[in-house]
Short mmCIF file of C-alpha atoms in Angstrom, two decimals:
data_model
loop_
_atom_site.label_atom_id
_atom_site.label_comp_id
_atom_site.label_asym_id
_atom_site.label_seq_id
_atom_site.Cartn_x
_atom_site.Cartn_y
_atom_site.Cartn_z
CA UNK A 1 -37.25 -2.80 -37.86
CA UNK A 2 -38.01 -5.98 -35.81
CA UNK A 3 -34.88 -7.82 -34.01
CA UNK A 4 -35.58 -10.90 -32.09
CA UNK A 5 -33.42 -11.83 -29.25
CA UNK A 6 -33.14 -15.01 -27.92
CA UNK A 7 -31.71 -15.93 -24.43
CA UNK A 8 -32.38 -19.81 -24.19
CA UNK A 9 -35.50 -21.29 -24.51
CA UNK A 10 -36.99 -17.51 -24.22
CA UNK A 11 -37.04 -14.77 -26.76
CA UNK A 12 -37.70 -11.42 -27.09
CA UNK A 13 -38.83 -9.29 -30.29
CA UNK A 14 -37.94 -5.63 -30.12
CA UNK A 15 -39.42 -2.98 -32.96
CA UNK A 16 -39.49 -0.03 -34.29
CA UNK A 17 -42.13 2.44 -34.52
CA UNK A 18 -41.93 5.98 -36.26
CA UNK A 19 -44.63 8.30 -36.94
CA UNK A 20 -43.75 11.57 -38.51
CA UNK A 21 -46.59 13.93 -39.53
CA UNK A 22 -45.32 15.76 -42.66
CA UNK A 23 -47.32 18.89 -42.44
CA UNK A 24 -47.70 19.46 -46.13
CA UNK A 25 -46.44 22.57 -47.63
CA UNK A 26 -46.34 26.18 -46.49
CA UNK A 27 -47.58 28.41 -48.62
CA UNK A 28 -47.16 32.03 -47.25
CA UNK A 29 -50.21 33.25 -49.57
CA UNK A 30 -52.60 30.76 -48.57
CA UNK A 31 -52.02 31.06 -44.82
CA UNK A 32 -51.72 34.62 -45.15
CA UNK A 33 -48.98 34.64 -42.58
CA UNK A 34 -46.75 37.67 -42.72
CA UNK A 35 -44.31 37.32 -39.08
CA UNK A 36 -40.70 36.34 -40.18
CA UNK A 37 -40.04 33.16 -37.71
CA UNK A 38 -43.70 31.75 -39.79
CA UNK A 39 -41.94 32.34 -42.92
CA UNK A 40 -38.53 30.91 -41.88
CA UNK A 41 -40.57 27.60 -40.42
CA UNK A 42 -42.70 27.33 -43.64
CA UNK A 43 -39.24 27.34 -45.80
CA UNK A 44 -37.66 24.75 -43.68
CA UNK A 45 -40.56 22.39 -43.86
CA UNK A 46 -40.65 22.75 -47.86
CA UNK A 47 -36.98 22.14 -47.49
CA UNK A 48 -37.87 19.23 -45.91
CA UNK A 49 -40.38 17.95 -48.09
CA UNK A 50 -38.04 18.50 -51.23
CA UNK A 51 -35.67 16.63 -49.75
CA UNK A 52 -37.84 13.64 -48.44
CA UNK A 53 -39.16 13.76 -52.74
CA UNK A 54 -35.68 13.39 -53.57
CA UNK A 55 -34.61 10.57 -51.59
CA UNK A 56 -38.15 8.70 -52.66
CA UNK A 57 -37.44 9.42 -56.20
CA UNK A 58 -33.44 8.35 -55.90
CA UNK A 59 -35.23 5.01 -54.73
CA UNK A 60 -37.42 4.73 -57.05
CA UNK A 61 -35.11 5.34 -60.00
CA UNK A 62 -32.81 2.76 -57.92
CA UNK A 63 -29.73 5.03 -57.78
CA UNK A 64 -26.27 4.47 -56.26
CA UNK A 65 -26.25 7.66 -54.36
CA UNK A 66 -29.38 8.27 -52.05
CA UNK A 67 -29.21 11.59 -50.77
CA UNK A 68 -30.31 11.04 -46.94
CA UNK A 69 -28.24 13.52 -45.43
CA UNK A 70 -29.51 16.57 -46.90
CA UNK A 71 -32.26 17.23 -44.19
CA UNK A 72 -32.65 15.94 -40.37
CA UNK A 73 -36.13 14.51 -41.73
CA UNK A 74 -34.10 12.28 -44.31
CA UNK A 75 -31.60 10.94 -42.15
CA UNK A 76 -34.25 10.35 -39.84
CA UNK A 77 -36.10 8.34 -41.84
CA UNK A 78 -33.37 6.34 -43.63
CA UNK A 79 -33.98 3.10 -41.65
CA UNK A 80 -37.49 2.93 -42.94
CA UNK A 81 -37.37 4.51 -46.24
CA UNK A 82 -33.96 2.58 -47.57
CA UNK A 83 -34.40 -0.21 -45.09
CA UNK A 84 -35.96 -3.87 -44.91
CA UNK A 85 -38.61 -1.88 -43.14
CA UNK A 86 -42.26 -1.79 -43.80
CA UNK A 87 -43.39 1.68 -44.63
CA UNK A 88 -46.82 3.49 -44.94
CA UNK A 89 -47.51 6.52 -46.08
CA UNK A 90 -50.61 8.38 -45.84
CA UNK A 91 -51.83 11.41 -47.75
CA UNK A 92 -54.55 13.61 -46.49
CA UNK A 93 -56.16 15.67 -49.66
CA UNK A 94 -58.69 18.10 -50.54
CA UNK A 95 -61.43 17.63 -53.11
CA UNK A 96 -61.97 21.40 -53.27
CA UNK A 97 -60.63 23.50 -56.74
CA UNK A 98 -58.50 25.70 -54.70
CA UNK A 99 -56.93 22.84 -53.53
CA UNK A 100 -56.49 20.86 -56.91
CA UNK A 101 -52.53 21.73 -57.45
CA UNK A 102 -51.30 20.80 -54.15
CA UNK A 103 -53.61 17.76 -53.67
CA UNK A 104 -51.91 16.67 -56.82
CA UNK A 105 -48.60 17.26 -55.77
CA UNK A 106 -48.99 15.17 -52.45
#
């Protein structure tokens, strides 16, 4: 979000920037992490995730009720997502086989 302020002949433009790196999704198997707190912090960043997909897809479909407040990531990025902001998104995949479902998911 830019805002331009203007105090007589002189203005000033104020922005916005927000850079979140997503992680990607935990999987527990494929990490081969077995501690409790690793497991708790993988199922909060798929919670996340599913609730960032949501809110893109509620967009998408252009729905009255866009469900930003179902995870601190969401309501963090409502300004850019549901805003006159301009957004990029950047997905990091893997060409191998073992990494064909989730590379597809991203």
């Amino acid at each position: 979000r830019v805002a331009t302020r203007r105090r007589g002949d002189a203005a000033t433009r104020l922005g916005r920037l927000l850079l979140v790196d997503l992680a990607g999704s935990e999987s527990a198997g494929r990490t081969g992490e077995t501690g409790h707190a690793r497991r708790q912090e993988a199922r909060t960043i798929n919670q996340s995730l599913l609730a960032l997909g949501q809110v893109i897809a509620a967009l998408a479909d252009g729905g009255s009720h866009i469900p930003f407040r179902d995870s601190k990531l969401t309501r963090l990025l409502q300004d850019s997502l549901g805003g006159t902001a301009a957004t990029v998104l950047v997905a990091c995949v893997a060409p191998g086989a073992s990494s064909r479902d989730e590379s597809l998911s991203t």
